[in-house]
PDB file of C-alpha atoms in Angstrom:
ATOM      1  CA  ARG A  20     -47.596  -4.507  24.295  1.00  0.00           C
ATOM      2  CA  ILE A  21     -49.432  -1.204  24.214  1.00  0.00           C
ATOM      3  CA  GLY A  22     -49.745   0.197  20.700  1.00  0.00           C
ATOM      4  CA  GLY A  23     -48.046  -2.823  19.183  1.00  0.00           C
ATOM      5  CA  GLY A  24     -44.692  -1.844  20.694  1.00  0.00           C
ATOM      6  CA  VAL A  25     -43.561  -5.404  21.217  1.00  0.00           C
ATOM      7  CA  ARG A  26     -44.290  -6.368  17.625  1.00  0.00           C
ATOM      8  CA  ALA A  27     -42.203  -3.405  16.423  1.00  0.00           C
ATOM      9  CA  LEU A  28     -39.116  -4.358  18.428  1.00  0.00           C
ATOM     10  CA  PRO A  29     -37.860  -7.128  16.096  1.00  0.00           C
ATOM     11  CA  GLY A  30     -38.057  -4.752  13.165  1.00  0.00           C
ATOM     12  CA  LEU A  31     -36.174  -2.107  15.101  1.00  0.00           C
ATOM     13  CA  ARG A  32     -33.486  -4.624  16.018  1.00  0.00           C
ATOM     14  CA  TRP A  33     -33.026  -5.731  12.431  1.00  0.00           C
ATOM     15  CA  ALA A  34     -32.807  -2.104  11.319  1.00  0.00           C
ATOM     16  CA  SER A  35     -30.168  -1.459  13.966  1.00  0.00           C
ATOM     17  CA  VAL A  36     -28.175  -4.526  12.928  1.00  0.00           C
ATOM     18  CA  ALA A  37     -28.402  -3.564   9.252  1.00  0.00           C
ATOM     19  CA  ALA A  38     -27.211  -0.043  10.010  1.00  0.00           C
ATOM     20  CA  ALA A  39     -24.295  -1.385  12.048  1.00  0.00           C
ATOM     21  CA  CYS A  40     -23.309  -3.763   9.250  1.00  0.00           C
ATOM     22  CA  ALA A  41     -23.478  -0.967   6.691  1.00  0.00           C
ATOM     23  CA  THR A  42     -21.288   1.253   8.871  1.00  0.00           C
ATOM     24  CA  MET A  43     -18.811  -1.565   9.453  1.00  0.00           C
ATOM     25  CA  LYS A  44     -18.566  -2.217   5.717  1.00  0.00           C
ATOM     26  CA  ALA A  45     -18.151   1.475   4.943  1.00  0.00           C
ATOM     27  CA  THR A  46     -15.342   1.879   7.469  1.00  0.00           C
ATOM     28  CA  LEU A  47     -13.490  -1.181   6.171  1.00  0.00           C
ATOM     29  CA  VAL A  48     -13.778   0.126   2.622  1.00  0.00           C
ATOM     30  CA  GLY A  49     -12.627   3.546   3.810  1.00  0.00           C
ATOM     31  CA  ILE A  50      -9.490   2.311   5.572  1.00  0.00           C
ATOM     32  CA  THR A  51      -8.719   0.089   2.571  1.00  0.00           C
ATOM     33  CA  VAL A  52      -8.876   3.103   0.262  1.00  0.00           C
ATOM     34  CA  VAL A  53      -6.604   5.094   2.576  1.00  0.00           C
ATOM     35  CA  CYS A  54      -4.068   2.244   2.718  1.00  0.00           C
ATOM     36  CA  ALA A  55      -4.205   1.685  -1.055  1.00  0.00           C
ATOM     37  CA  THR A  56      -3.745   5.406  -1.710  1.00  0.00           C
ATOM     38  CA  SER A  57      -0.733   5.504   0.583  1.00  0.00           C
ATOM     39  CA  PHE A  58       0.773   2.438  -1.048  1.00  0.00           C
ATOM     40  CA  LEU A  59       0.373   3.673  -4.621  1.00  0.00           C
ATOM     41  CA  VAL A  60       1.585   7.207  -3.877  1.00  0.00           C
ATOM     42  CA  PHE A  61       4.709   6.253  -1.942  1.00  0.00           C
ATOM     43  CA  PHE A  62       5.447   3.219  -4.077  1.00  0.00           C
ATOM     44  CA  SER A  63       6.577   5.640  -6.794  1.00  0.00           C
ATOM     45  CA  TYR A  64       7.416   8.783  -4.837  1.00  0.00           C
ATOM     46  CA  MET A  65       9.815   7.289  -2.277  1.00  0.00           C
ATOM     47  CA  SER A  66      11.561   5.408  -5.059  1.00  0.00           C
ATOM     48  CA  MET A  67      12.058   8.628  -7.001  1.00  0.00           C
ATOM     49  CA  GLN A  68      13.176  10.555  -3.922  1.00  0.00           C
ATOM     50  CA  ASN A  69      15.777   7.918  -3.099  1.00  0.00           C
ATOM     51  CA  LEU A  70      17.164   8.223  -6.622  1.00  0.00           C
ATOM     52  CA  GLU A  71      17.391  12.020  -6.756  1.00  0.00           C
ATOM     53  CA  SER A  72      20.944  12.149  -5.401  1.00  0.00           C
ATOM     54  CA  SER A  73      22.070   9.582  -7.984  1.00  0.00           C
ATOM     55  CA  LEU A  74      20.182  10.800 -11.060  1.00  0.00           C
ATOM     56  CA  ARG A  75      20.343  14.562 -10.380  1.00  0.00           C
ATOM     57  CA  PRO A  76      22.961  15.349  -7.715  1.00  0.00           C
ATOM     58  CA  GLY A  77      22.393  19.112  -7.930  1.00  0.00           C
ATOM     59  CA  THR A  78      18.815  19.934  -8.853  1.00  0.00           C
ATOM     60  CA  GLY A  79      17.284  16.759  -7.459  1.00  0.00           C
ATOM     61  CA  THR A  80      18.797  16.946  -3.995  1.00  0.00           C
ATOM     62  CA  THR A  81      17.990  20.662  -3.736  1.00  0.00           C
ATOM     63  CA  ALA A  82      14.375  19.947  -4.730  1.00  0.00           C
ATOM     64  CA  VAL A  83      14.072  17.370  -1.935  1.00  0.00           C
ATOM     65  CA  GLY A  84      15.337  19.932   0.578  1.00  0.00           C
ATOM     66  CA  VAL A  85      12.927  22.560  -0.748  1.00  0.00           C
ATOM     67  CA  LEU A  86       9.915  20.265  -0.523  1.00  0.00           C
ATOM     68  CA  TYR A  87      10.569  19.388   3.125  1.00  0.00           C
ATOM     69  CA  PHE A  88      11.008  23.064   3.948  1.00  0.00           C
ATOM     70  CA  ALA A  89       7.674  23.706   2.202  1.00  0.00           C
ATOM     71  CA  ILE A  90       6.054  20.983   4.326  1.00  0.00           C
ATOM     72  CA  ILE A  91       7.190  22.794   7.478  1.00  0.00           C
ATOM     73  CA  CYS A  92       5.866  26.118   6.184  1.00  0.00           C
ATOM     74  CA  GLY A  93       2.571  24.630   4.993  1.00  0.00           C
ATOM     75  CA  THR A  94       1.733  22.637   8.119  1.00  0.00           C
ATOM     76  CA  PRO A  95       0.074  25.543  10.024  1.00  0.00           C
ATOM     77  CA  LEU A  96      -2.301  26.102   7.074  1.00  0.00           C
ATOM     78  CA  ALA A  97      -3.274  22.438   6.711  1.00  0.00           C
ATOM     79  CA  PRO A  98      -6.218  22.421   9.173  1.00  0.00           C
ATOM     80  CA  LYS A  99      -7.915  25.334   7.394  1.00  0.00           C
ATOM     81  CA  VAL A 100      -7.490  23.696   3.984  1.00  0.00           C
ATOM     82  CA  ILE A 101      -8.813  20.356   5.265  1.00  0.00           C
ATOM     83  CA  ASN A 102     -11.838  22.026   6.851  1.00  0.00           C
ATOM     84  CA  ALA A 103     -12.547  23.976   3.656  1.00  0.00           C
ATOM     85  CA  LEU A 104     -12.218  21.026   1.251  1.00  0.00           C
ATOM     86  CA  GLY A 105     -13.289  18.137   3.452  1.00  0.00           C
ATOM     87  CA  ARG A 106     -11.087  15.167   4.246  1.00  0.00           C
ATOM     88  CA  LYS A 107     -11.791  13.141   1.099  1.00  0.00           C
ATOM     89  CA  ARG A 108     -11.160  16.005  -1.332  1.00  0.00           C
ATOM     90  CA  ALA A 109      -8.084  17.061   0.627  1.00  0.00           C
ATOM     91  CA  LEU A 110      -6.681  13.536   0.382  1.00  0.00           C
ATOM     92  CA  VAL A 111      -7.199  13.362  -3.392  1.00  0.00           C
ATOM     93  CA  LEU A 112      -5.763  16.847  -3.982  1.00  0.00           C
ATOM     94  CA  SER A 113      -2.702  16.257  -1.819  1.00  0.00           C
ATOM     95  CA  ALA A 114      -2.030  12.853  -3.434  1.00  0.00           C
ATOM     96  CA  CYS A 115      -2.003  14.537  -6.855  1.00  0.00           C
ATOM     97  CA  THR A 116       0.877  16.789  -5.771  1.00  0.00           C
ATOM     98  CA  TYR A 117       3.082  13.710  -5.405  1.00  0.00           C
ATOM     99  CA  VAL A 118       2.277  12.750  -8.991  1.00  0.00           C
ATOM    100  CA  ALA A 119       3.154  16.285 -10.101  1.00  0.00           C
ATOM    101  CA  PHE A 120       6.589  16.066  -8.498  1.00  0.00           C
ATOM    102  CA  ILE A 121       7.333  12.723 -10.136  1.00  0.00           C
ATOM    103  CA  ALA A 122       6.212  14.182 -13.464  1.00  0.00           C
ATOM    104  CA  SER A 123       8.606  17.124 -13.019  1.00  0.00           C
ATOM    105  CA  ASN A 124      11.477  14.647 -13.248  1.00  0.00           C
ATOM    106  CA  LEU A 125      10.610  14.119 -16.912  1.00  0.00           C
ATOM    107  CA  TYR A 126      12.037  17.606 -17.526  1.00  0.00           C
ATOM    108  CA  PRO A 127      14.515  17.948 -14.651  1.00  0.00           C
ATOM    109  CA  VAL A 128      15.493  21.606 -14.806  1.00  0.00           C
ATOM    110  CA  TRP A 129      15.561  24.114 -11.950  1.00  0.00           C
ATOM    111  CA  GLN A 130      12.564  26.107 -13.254  1.00  0.00           C
ATOM    112  CA  VAL A 131      10.371  22.994 -13.266  1.00  0.00           C
ATOM    113  CA  MET A 132      11.522  20.996 -10.267  1.00  0.00           C
ATOM    114  CA  MET A 133      11.637  23.804  -7.696  1.00  0.00           C
ATOM    115  CA  PRO A 134       7.982  24.884  -8.172  1.00  0.00           C
ATOM    116  CA  ALA A 135       6.985  21.203  -8.210  1.00  0.00           C
ATOM    117  CA  ALA A 136       8.868  20.689  -4.932  1.00  0.00           C
ATOM    118  CA  VAL A 137       7.040  23.624  -3.332  1.00  0.00           C
ATOM    119  CA  VAL A 138       3.682  22.284  -4.543  1.00  0.00           C
ATOM    120  CA  LEU A 139       4.499  18.828  -3.174  1.00  0.00           C
ATOM    121  CA  GLY A 140       5.606  20.315   0.123  1.00  0.00           C
ATOM    122  CA  LEU A 141       2.292  22.102   0.529  1.00  0.00           C
ATOM    123  CA  GLY A 142       0.462  18.960  -0.568  1.00  0.00           C
ATOM    124  CA  GLY A 143       2.418  16.811   1.868  1.00  0.00           C
ATOM    125  CA  ALA A 144       1.515  19.178   4.684  1.00  0.00           C
ATOM    126  CA  ILE A 145      -2.135  18.414   3.875  1.00  0.00           C
ATOM    127  CA  PHE A 146      -1.747  14.705   3.073  1.00  0.00           C
ATOM    128  CA  TRP A 147      -0.482  13.503   6.439  1.00  0.00           C
ATOM    129  CA  PRO A 148      -2.962  15.269   8.752  1.00  0.00           C
ATOM    130  CA  THR A 149      -5.787  14.246   6.426  1.00  0.00           C
ATOM    131  CA  THR A 150      -4.680  10.632   6.391  1.00  0.00           C
ATOM    132  CA  LEU A 151      -4.343  10.423  10.159  1.00  0.00           C
ATOM    133  CA  SER A 152      -7.711  12.142  10.620  1.00  0.00           C
ATOM    134  CA  LEU A 153      -9.387   9.630   8.304  1.00  0.00           C
ATOM    135  CA  ILE A 154      -7.796   6.697  10.126  1.00  0.00           C
ATOM    136  CA  LYS A 155      -9.141   7.965  13.437  1.00  0.00           C
ATOM    137  CA  HIS A 156     -12.558   8.698  11.931  1.00  0.00           C
ATOM    138  CA  PHE A 157     -12.941   5.228  10.421  1.00  0.00           C
ATOM    139  CA  SER A 158     -11.640   3.490  13.545  1.00  0.00           C
ATOM    140  CA  VAL A 159     -14.106   5.300  15.822  1.00  0.00           C
ATOM    141  CA  LYS A 160     -17.051   4.570  13.515  1.00  0.00           C
ATOM    142  CA  HIS A 161     -16.021   0.929  13.187  1.00  0.00           C
ATOM    143  CA  ALA A 162     -15.677   0.500  16.949  1.00  0.00           C
ATOM    144  CA  GLU A 163     -19.112   2.022  17.497  1.00  0.00           C
ATOM    145  CA  ALA A 164     -20.638  -0.281  14.882  1.00  0.00           C
ATOM    146  CA  VAL A 165     -19.205  -3.480  16.379  1.00  0.00           C
ATOM    147  CA  GLY A 166     -19.361  -2.348  19.994  1.00  0.00           C
ATOM    148  CA  GLY A 167     -15.601  -2.663  20.419  1.00  0.00           C
ATOM    149  CA  ASP A 168     -12.911  -0.657  22.139  1.00  0.00           C
ATOM    150  CA  LYS A 169     -12.090   2.534  20.221  1.00  0.00           C
ATOM    151  CA  SER A 170      -8.420   2.635  21.177  1.00  0.00           C
ATOM    152  CA  LYS A 171      -7.842  -0.973  20.119  1.00  0.00           C
ATOM    153  CA  CYS A 172      -9.639  -0.376  16.831  1.00  0.00           C
ATOM    154  CA  LEU A 173      -7.474   2.696  16.239  1.00  0.00           C
ATOM    155  CA  ASP A 174      -4.376   0.587  16.894  1.00  0.00           C
ATOM    156  CA  ARG A 175      -5.491  -2.004  14.321  1.00  0.00           C
ATOM    157  CA  PHE A 176      -6.332   0.570  11.660  1.00  0.00           C
ATOM    158  CA  SER A 177      -3.087   2.478  12.292  1.00  0.00           C
ATOM    159  CA  SER A 178      -1.105  -0.753  12.007  1.00  0.00           C
ATOM    160  CA  ALA A 179      -2.784  -1.541   8.687  1.00  0.00           C
ATOM    161  CA  PHE A 180      -1.877   1.901   7.371  1.00  0.00           C
ATOM    162  CA  TRP A 181       1.746   1.823   8.485  1.00  0.00           C
ATOM    163  CA  GLY A 182       2.087  -1.700   7.167  1.00  0.00           C
ATOM    164  CA  SER A 183       0.946  -0.593   3.713  1.00  0.00           C
ATOM    165  CA  PHE A 184       3.260   2.434   3.891  1.00  0.00           C
ATOM    166  CA  GLN A 185       6.317   0.343   4.778  1.00  0.00           C
ATOM    167  CA  PHE A 186       5.432  -2.300   2.197  1.00  0.00           C
ATOM    168  CA  SER A 187       5.314   0.422  -0.478  1.00  0.00           C
ATOM    169  CA  GLN A 188       8.978   1.190   0.209  1.00  0.00           C
ATOM    170  CA  LEU A 189       9.943  -2.476  -0.001  1.00  0.00           C
ATOM    171  CA  ALA A 190       8.023  -2.893  -3.250  1.00  0.00           C
ATOM    172  CA  GLY A 191       9.514   0.354  -4.558  1.00  0.00           C
ATOM    173  CA  SER A 192      13.043  -0.864  -3.887  1.00  0.00           C
ATOM    174  CA  VAL A 193      12.345  -4.069  -5.787  1.00  0.00           C
ATOM    175  CA  MET A 194      10.874  -2.063  -8.666  1.00  0.00           C
ATOM    176  CA  ILE A 195      13.948   0.209  -8.803  1.00  0.00           C
ATOM    177  CA  TYR A 196      16.169  -2.840  -8.968  1.00  0.00           C
ATOM    178  CA  LEU A 197      14.152  -4.203 -11.885  1.00  0.00           C
ATOM    179  CA  ILE A 198      14.135  -0.835 -13.692  1.00  0.00           C
ATOM    180  CA  PHE A 199      17.899  -0.396 -13.361  1.00  0.00           C
ATOM    181  CA  GLN A 200      18.778  -3.986 -14.100  1.00  0.00           C
ATOM    182  CA  GLY A 201      20.671  -4.225 -17.344  1.00  0.00           C
ATOM    183  CA  LYS A 202      20.346  -0.508 -18.144  1.00  0.00           C
ATOM    184  CA  ASP A 203      23.150   1.918 -18.756  1.00  0.00           C
ATOM    185  CA  ASP A 204      23.088   5.004 -16.503  1.00  0.00           C
ATOM    186  CA  LYS A 205      25.192   7.154 -18.783  1.00  0.00           C
ATOM    187  CA  GLY A 206      23.527  10.242 -20.169  1.00  0.00           C
ATOM    188  CA  GLY A 207      20.434  12.147 -19.156  1.00  0.00           C
ATOM    189  CA  GLY A 208      18.147  10.033 -21.294  1.00  0.00           C
ATOM    190  CA  GLY A 209      18.340   7.139 -18.855  1.00  0.00           C
ATOM    191  CA  ALA A 210      17.267   9.326 -15.937  1.00  0.00           C
ATOM    192  CA  VAL A 211      14.271  10.637 -17.848  1.00  0.00           C
ATOM    193  CA  GLU A 212      13.352   7.093 -18.877  1.00  0.00           C
ATOM    194  CA  ARG A 213      13.368   5.988 -15.258  1.00  0.00           C
ATOM    195  CA  ALA A 214      11.245   8.971 -14.239  1.00  0.00           C
ATOM    196  CA  ALA A 215       8.779   7.976 -16.962  1.00  0.00           C
ATOM    197  CA  ASP A 216       8.673   4.426 -15.594  1.00  0.00           C
ATOM    198  CA  LEU A 217       7.905   5.721 -12.088  1.00  0.00           C
ATOM    199  CA  LEU A 218       5.274   8.144 -13.377  1.00  0.00           C
ATOM    200  CA  ALA A 219       3.609   5.287 -15.264  1.00  0.00           C
ATOM    201  CA  VAL A 220       3.365   3.336 -12.011  1.00  0.00           C
TER     202      VAL A 220
END
């Protein structure tokens, strides 16, 4: 009661509740953005990667091998890049490298696809640690806001992410079926047309 402390408590409680609600909303929006980014990126990329051996048996398959080798080489540098750019900028930058690789299939020659594969490999080395770091960050903040268990919240957020990732591959397979349906695969023009369809997505 001294100094009006009791009268101030309700206001403090409402401020605390409002802050918790704002944090909860921000974390839900954040994990939704991460899941949507994953879905859109791999919806097109995994579809294109699965087609490389069919559309471009030489250059395409070699590019896929190069990009995974680049991921291995770029992984040790990922923490420094993420710390320098911040998680949000790192996620956007690394997602753009996937778009660049898909775009390289519009002109599928060695001089274009190999550099694009290296760029994607370095971007992929940044994308995955950034994504997992953001999932953990949002889950911890959400658990603190609602007063829940952090490990259980991390499990829920991780499940949401992996669900969106797996669904992107299912949706991508359906899209590939629709793109190829009724189209003739003869000639290089068809391959470029399909790459353009994937890039548009």
